[in-house]
Coordinates of C-alpha atoms in Angstrom, one line a residue:
X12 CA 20.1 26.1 54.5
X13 CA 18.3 23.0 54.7
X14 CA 14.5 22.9 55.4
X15 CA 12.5 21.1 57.7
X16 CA 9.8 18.5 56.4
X17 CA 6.2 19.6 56.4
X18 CA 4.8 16.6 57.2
X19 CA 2.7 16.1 60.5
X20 CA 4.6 15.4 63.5
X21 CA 2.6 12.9 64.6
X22 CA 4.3 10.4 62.1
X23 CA 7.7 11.3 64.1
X24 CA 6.4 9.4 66.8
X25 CA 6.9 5.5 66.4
X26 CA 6.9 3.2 69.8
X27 CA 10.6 1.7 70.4
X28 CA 12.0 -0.4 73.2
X29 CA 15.0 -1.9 73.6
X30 CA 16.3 -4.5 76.1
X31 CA 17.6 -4.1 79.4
X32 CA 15.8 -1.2 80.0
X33 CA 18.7 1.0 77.4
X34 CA 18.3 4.6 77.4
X35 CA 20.3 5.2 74.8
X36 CA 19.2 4.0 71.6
X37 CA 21.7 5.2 69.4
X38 CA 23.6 2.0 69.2
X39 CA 23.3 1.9 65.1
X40 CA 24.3 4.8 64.3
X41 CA 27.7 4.1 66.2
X42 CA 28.0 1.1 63.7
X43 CA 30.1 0.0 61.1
X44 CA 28.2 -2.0 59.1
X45 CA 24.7 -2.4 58.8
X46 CA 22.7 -4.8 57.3
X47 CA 18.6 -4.5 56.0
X48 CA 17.2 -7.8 55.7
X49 CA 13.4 -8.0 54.6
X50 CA 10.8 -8.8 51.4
X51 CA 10.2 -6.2 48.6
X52 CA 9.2 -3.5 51.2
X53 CA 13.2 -3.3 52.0
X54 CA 14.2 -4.3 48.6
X55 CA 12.8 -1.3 47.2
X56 CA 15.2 0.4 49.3
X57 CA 13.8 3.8 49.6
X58 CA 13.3 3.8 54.0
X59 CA 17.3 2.7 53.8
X60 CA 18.2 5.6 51.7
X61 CA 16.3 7.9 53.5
X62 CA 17.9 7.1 56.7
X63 CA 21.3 7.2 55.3
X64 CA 20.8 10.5 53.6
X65 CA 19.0 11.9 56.9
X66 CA 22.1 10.8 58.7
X67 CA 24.6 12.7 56.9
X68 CA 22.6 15.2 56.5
X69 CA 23.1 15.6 60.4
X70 CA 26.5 15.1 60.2
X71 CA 26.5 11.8 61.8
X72 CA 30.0 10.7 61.4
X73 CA 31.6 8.4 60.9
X74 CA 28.6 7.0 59.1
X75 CA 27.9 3.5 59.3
X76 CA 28.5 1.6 56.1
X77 CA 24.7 0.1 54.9
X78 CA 24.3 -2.7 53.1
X79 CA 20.6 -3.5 51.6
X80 CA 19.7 -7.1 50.8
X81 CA 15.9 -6.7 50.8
X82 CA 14.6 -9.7 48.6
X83 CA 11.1 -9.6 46.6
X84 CA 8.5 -12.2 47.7
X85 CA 10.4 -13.1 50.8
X86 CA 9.3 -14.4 54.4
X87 CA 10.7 -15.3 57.3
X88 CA 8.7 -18.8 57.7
X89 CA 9.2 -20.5 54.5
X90 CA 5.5 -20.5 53.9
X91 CA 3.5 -19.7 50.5
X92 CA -0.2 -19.2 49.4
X93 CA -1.1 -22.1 46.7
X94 CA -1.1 -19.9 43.7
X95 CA 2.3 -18.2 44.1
X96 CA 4.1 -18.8 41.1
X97 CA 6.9 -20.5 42.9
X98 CA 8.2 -21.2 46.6
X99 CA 8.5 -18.1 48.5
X100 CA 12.1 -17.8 49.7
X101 CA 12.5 -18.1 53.2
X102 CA 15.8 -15.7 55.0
X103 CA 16.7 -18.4 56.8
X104 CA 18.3 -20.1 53.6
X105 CA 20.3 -17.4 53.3
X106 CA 20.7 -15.5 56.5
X107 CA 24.2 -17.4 57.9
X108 CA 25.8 -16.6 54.1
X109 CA 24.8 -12.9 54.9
X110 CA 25.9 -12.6 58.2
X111 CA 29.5 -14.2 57.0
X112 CA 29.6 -11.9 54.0
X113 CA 28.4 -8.8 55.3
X114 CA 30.0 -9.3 58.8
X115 CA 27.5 -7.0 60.2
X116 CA 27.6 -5.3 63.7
X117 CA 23.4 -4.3 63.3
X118 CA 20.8 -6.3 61.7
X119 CA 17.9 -4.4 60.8
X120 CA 15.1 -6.7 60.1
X121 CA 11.6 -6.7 58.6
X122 CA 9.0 -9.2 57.6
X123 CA 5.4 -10.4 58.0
X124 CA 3.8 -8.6 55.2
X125 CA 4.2 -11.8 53.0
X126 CA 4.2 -14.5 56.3
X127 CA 0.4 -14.4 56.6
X128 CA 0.7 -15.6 53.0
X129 CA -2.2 -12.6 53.0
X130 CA -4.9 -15.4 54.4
X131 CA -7.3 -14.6 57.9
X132 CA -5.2 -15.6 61.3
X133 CA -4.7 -18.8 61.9
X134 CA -2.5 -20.3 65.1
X135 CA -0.2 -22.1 62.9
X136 CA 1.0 -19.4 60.7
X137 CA 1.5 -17.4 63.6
X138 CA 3.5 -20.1 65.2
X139 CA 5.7 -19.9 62.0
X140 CA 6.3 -16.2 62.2
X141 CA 7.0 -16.3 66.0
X142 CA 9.3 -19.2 65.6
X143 CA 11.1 -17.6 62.2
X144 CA 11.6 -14.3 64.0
X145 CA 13.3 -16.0 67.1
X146 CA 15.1 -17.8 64.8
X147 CA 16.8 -14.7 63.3
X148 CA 17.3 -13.2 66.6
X149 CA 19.4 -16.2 68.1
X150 CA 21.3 -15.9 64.8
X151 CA 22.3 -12.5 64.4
X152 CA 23.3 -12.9 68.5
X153 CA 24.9 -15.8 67.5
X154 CA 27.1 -14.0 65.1
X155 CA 27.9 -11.3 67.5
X156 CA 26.3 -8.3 66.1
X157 CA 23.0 -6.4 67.7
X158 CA 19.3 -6.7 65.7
X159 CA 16.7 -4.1 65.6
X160 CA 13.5 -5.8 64.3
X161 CA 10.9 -2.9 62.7
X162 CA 7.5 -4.3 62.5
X163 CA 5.6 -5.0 59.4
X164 CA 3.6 -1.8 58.1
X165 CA 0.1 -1.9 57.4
X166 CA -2.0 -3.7 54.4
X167 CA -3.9 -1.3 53.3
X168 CA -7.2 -2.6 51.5
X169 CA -8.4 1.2 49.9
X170 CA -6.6 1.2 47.1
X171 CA -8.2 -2.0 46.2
X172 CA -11.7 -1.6 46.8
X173 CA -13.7 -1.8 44.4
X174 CA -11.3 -3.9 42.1
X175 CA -13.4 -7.5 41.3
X176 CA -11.5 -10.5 43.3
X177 CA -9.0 -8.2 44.9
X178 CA -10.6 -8.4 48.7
X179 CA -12.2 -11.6 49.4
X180 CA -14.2 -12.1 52.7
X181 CA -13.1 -14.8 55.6
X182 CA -14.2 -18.3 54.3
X183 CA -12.6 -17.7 50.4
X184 CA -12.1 -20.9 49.3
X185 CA -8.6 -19.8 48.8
X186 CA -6.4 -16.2 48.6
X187 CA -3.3 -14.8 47.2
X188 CA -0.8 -11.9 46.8
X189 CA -3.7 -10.8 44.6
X190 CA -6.7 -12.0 46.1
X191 CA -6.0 -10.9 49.5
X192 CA -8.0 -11.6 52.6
X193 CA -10.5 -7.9 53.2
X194 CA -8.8 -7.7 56.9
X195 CA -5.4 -8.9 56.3
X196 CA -4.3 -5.8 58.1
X197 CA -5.8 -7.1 61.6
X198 CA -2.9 -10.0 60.7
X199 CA -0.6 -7.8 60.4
X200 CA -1.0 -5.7 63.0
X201 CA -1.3 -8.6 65.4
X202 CA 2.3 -10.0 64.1
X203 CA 3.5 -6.3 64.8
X204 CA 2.0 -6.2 68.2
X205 CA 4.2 -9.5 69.2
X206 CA 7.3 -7.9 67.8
X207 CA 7.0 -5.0 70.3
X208 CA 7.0 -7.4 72.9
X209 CA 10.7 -9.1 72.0
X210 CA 12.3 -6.1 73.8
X211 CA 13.9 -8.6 76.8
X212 CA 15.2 -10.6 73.4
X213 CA 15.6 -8.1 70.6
X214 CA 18.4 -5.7 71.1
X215 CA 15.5 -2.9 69.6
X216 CA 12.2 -3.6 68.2
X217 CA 10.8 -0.6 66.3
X218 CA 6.6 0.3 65.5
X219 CA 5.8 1.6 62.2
X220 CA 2.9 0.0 61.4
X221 CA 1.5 2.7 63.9
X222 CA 2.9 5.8 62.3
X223 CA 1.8 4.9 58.9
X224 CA -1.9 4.1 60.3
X225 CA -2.3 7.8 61.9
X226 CA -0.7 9.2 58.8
X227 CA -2.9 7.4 56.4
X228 CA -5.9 8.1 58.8
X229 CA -4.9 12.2 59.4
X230 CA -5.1 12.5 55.5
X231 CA -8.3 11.0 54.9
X232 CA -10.0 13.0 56.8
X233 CA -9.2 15.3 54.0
X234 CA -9.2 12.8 51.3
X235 CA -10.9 9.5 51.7
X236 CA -9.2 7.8 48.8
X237 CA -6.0 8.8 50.0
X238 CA -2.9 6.6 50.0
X239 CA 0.6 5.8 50.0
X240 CA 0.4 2.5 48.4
X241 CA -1.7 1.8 44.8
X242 CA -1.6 -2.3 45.8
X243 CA -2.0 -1.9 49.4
X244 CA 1.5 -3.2 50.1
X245 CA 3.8 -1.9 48.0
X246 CA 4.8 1.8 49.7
X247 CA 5.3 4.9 47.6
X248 CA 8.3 7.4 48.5
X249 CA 6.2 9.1 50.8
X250 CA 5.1 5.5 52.7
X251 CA 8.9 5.1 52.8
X252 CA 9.6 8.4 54.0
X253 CA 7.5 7.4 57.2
X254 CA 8.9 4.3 57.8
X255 CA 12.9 5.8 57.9
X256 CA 11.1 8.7 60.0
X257 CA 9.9 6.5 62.6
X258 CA 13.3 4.3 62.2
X259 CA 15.5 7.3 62.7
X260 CA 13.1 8.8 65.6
X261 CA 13.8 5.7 67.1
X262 CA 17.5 5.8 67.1
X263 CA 17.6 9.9 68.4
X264 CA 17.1 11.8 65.2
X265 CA 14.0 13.8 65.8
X266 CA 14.3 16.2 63.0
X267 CA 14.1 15.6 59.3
X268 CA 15.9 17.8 56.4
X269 CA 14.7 18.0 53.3
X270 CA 17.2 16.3 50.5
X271 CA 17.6 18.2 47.1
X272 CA 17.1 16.5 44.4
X273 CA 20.2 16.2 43.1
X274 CA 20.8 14.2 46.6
X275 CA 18.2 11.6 46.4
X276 CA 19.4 11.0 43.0
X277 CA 22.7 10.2 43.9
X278 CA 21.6 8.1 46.7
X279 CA 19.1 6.5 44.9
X280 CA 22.2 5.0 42.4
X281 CA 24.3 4.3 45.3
X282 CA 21.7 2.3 47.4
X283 CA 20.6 0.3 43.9
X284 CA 24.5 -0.5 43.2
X285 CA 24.6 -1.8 46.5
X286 CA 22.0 -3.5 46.8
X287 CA 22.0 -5.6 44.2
X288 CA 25.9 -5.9 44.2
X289 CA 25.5 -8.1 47.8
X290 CA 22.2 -9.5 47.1
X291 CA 23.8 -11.5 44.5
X292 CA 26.8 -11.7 46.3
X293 CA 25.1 -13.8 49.5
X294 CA 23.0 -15.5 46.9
X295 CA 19.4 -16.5 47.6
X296 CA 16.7 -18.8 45.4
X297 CA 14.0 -16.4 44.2
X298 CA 13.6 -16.6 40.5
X299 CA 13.9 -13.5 38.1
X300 CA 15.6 -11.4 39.8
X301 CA 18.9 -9.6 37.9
X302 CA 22.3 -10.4 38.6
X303 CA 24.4 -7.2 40.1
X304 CA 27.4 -6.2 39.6
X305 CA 30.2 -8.2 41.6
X306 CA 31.2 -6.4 44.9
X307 CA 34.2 -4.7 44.2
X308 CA 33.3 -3.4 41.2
X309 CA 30.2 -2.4 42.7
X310 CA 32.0 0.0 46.0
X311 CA 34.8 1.3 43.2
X312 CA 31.7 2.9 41.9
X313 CA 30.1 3.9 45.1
X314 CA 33.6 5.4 46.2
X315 CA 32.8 7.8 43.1
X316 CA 29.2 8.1 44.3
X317 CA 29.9 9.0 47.5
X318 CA 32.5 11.8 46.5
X319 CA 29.5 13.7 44.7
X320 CA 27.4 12.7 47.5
X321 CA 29.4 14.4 49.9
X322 CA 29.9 17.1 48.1
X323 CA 26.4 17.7 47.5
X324 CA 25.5 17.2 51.4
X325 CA 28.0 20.1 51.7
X326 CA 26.1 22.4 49.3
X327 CA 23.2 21.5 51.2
X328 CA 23.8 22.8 54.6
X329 CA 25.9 25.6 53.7
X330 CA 24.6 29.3 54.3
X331 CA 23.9 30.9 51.0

């Protein structure tokens, strides 16, 4: 039989609300397509795999069909810090391509980790993000399919202390992805706290930047140098692991099972051919990143994927 994570529960409980007062926020999961939009927090995929995994490992079926388009470096404002090596791609250059391509019926959606451009607060880059975020909203409703917006996780400056020029103070003459403002989290957090109040707009809007806090907070009282992220951004699997957790309390899944390894293999593949099979697809402007395979040669693979996958979520649950 499968086992039950051991991690604390108190990272099962992530804040969710949805509009019109919804009960029932299983909406996704009766999906048939769902898209991840977001910057290099999404693009590395793992939350999405997770949640798909945990999902058939429930034996949610039939199982929504999820298509990753994370990109690195991307916000939802258009803005950019002076020393970024080029323009930060902004989703809304891409985001009607996606929605025809994809032809989603969900939009999950998550950004402001890059939108502060990783300066203090300031009323106009705020502005931005709000105005970015409603943006994408009246889009995705526009194109007929439901959004669930997940808030940014925390910036977490421990990892970094210590490092010369990696924190600077408020009044830096100027910061960076890698000179990063000391509190950038209290940015962050405040972006988040303005997500969780689109619920009359949003079709969901999911915390996890709460969930990750009391995680990371819970563990150092064991271990102050603890962390789930050696840059402060930049999640491990276990930072991931949280963030689908949350995601999938969220939508009604209040249990987790613990994948083999053979599983998260498999999925890891999958998720990676389709990924970057649609991210090229849609098309976007960042520089450097690799061409993916085109889409149907992409899903004949995942078809052969899937087969072991399957078969593998069989051995898993099965009494032995």
């Amino acid at each position: 039989m499968h086992t039950r994570s051991l991690l604390p529960v108190l990272i099962l409980v992530g804040s969710v609300f949805s509009s019109n007062g919804r009960a029932d926020n299983t909406f996704p999961m009766n999906a048939s397509r769902i898209l991840f939009l977001g910057d290099s927090i999404t693009n590395a995929g793992h939350y999405v795999q997770d949640i798909e995994l945990q999902l058939r490992l429930h034996g949610i079926s039939p199982l929504p069909e999820f298509i990753n388009i994370g990109l690195p470096s991307e916000t939802c404002t258009g803005l950019s810090e002076p020393d970024h090596p080029f323009p930060r791609p902004d989703v809304h250059e891409r985001l009607d391509r996606a929605l025809e391509k994809v032809k989603p019926d969900v939009v999950v959606a998550c950004y402001g980790m890059n939108d502060g451009i990783y300066h203090p607060f300031r009323d106009d880059r705020f502005a931005a993000y709000q105005a970015g975020i409603q943006k994408l909203i009246h889009k995705v409703h526009a194109a007929g399919a439901k959004i669930v917006l997940i808030t940014p996780p925390p910036f977490d400056p421990t990892p970094l202390k210590g490092q010369p020029g990696k924190l600077l103070p408020a009044g830096a003459e100027k910061y960076a992805w890698f000179a990063i403002y000391e509190n950038y989290d209290d940015v962050i957090r405040q972006y988040g706290e303005w997500v969780m109040t689109l619920s009359d707009t949003a079709d969901m809007v999911i915390n996890v930047h709460a969930p990750l806090t009391a995680y990371l907070q819970e563990q150092r009282k064991k271990d102050p140098g603890f962390v789930v992220s050696g840059d402060g951004v930049h999640m491990n699997a276990t930072g991931h692991r949280i963030m689908a957790r949350a995601i999938l309390n969220a939508w009604g899944v209040d249990s987790w099972c613990e994948p083999s390894a053979e599983l998260v293999t498999l999925m890891q593949q999958k998720e990676r051919l389709i990924h970057d099979a649609w991210l090229s697809h849609v098309g976007h402007r960042r520089p450097g990143v690799k061409d993916g395979l085109p889409v149907d040669e992409a899903t004949t693979k995942v078809r052969e994927l899937n087969l072991l996958i399957e078969q593998s979520v069989r051995n898993s649950i099965e009494p032995r």
